[in-house]
């Protein structure tokens, strides 16, 4: 089950969804809005997505996970819009016969989601600044909502997406 | 041909709009779209080298040839999860 | 939070319990009663524990996990008594700043729980047989509730418990 | 000294009781308890070599000396989780 929603994520429904008489293990991962990042306080987060592509990529992720592990259940839900501190932005739930596969599949799903699914987070800092988070991209000054902004940097995630990429020309 | 490019996150913010229509020669590649976008929307020039493109909801490399009517999107480095 | 209970595990309460403004990740593991084991059908499970020692060992597990990872929340609940297929026998919930630690801590906690905490499962097979599960121990015929029993075998888990073991004499 | 041993799971089932009190010499070790238990409760003899002992809620090796009043338990291989 794949969903992108503006509503709070219903974890109980997700756990019911992936439950199965064939399952001996369930792993639920939640990404939650953290108050402090490198000591800087966050007031809230805004998530935006490219809906058609995000849904397609999430669906492809589930399909790929099902080729790698024998899943008795799988559900991925991403929330978009405004999130307060402590709220869950993403939930990944998988069930399997044995626990090793549930941990491995859950971790692979969230790791890969964070690399390839077109969803973006904006930090609304407590100091009034706001800033889109784009790992590897130094946000230029004009992209900041206030002047005290500081871009978050990190390795570019776009290097690992070749498996489902258009390469070469189409005609 | 007309190509509509959807803009998200910092690209949308810098451009001040959520899409832009470019008039491009038939057979244009993603690289050519990227160059035209930088020329037409200078606010995007600095970030465009770091922005991926998607055509029809799939990531597309620079040599990908865009067809008329394709859905094209700028995909800045993602930060979901 | 540590608990051993005869009641169904309240996963929503556990998730609330481990939630924290400092947490960016939550991992919940559930062990659930599976219908088939090596093709043989289970009707229900009975769990029994040595309550004082099980609580002490679960408490020690949480403490050890907190020395290994920076946990913003940790909860372990084991259910005992009769469980129907699909019900959760155990829940481990941890929250951390970043997700890698949440997966690692969750997996370590359930792996170690299954090695050292004095809790036992009895399979009530659909064919009427019933049998305590003791990995590495061939259950002798007189320990079976019916004649078609077959002992479950596997590696002995008691080899790895030296960290909290009495060794040598006390006086 | 009197030593009360709690029995769980298959040990409880085989012995038909959930504890047993043994009269042991002062200074007895876990190994001596195990031997006496096998002698007094023949139904346990076959499984006792595979059963761990706990004293005061800690796993105790064979050379551990049991004190009067200690809480002792037979711990068959565990299968929780």
XYZ file of C-alpha atoms in Angstrom, chain D residues 14-66:
53
model
C 8.327 -33.132 32.715
C 8.522 -32.792 36.490
C 4.787 -32.220 36.793
C 5.365 -29.374 39.258
C 6.595 -25.791 39.161
C 9.218 -26.051 41.900
C 11.064 -28.585 43.995
C 12.903 -28.271 47.323
C 16.181 -30.189 47.661
C 18.097 -30.761 50.875
C 21.733 -30.060 49.950
C 25.001 -29.776 51.890
C 26.157 -26.209 52.531
C 28.565 -25.105 49.808
C 26.865 -27.088 47.052
C 27.519 -25.946 43.507
C 25.146 -25.646 40.572
C 26.668 -28.860 39.182
C 25.782 -30.682 42.393
C 22.231 -29.318 42.287
C 21.907 -30.462 38.720
C 23.103 -33.987 39.602
C 20.799 -34.226 42.593
C 17.835 -32.995 40.569
C 18.481 -35.655 37.910
C 18.632 -38.322 40.619
C 15.528 -37.167 42.469
C 13.414 -36.432 39.369
C 14.335 -39.043 36.734
C 11.948 -37.456 34.221
C 14.347 -34.477 34.073
C 17.544 -36.505 33.640
C 17.557 -36.479 29.839
C 17.055 -32.705 29.476
C 19.110 -31.426 32.440
C 22.418 -31.407 30.533
C 20.815 -28.844 28.189
C 19.230 -26.711 30.895
C 20.895 -23.618 32.303
C 20.554 -22.577 35.921
C 19.904 -19.140 37.314
C 20.717 -18.018 40.834
C 19.194 -14.753 41.972
C 17.953 -14.053 38.399
C 21.436 -14.368 36.864
C 22.660 -17.256 34.770
C 25.080 -19.292 36.928
C 27.796 -21.641 35.724
C 28.324 -25.135 37.096
C 30.985 -24.057 39.604
C 28.803 -21.381 41.167
C 28.271 -22.025 44.884
C 24.660 -21.712 45.959
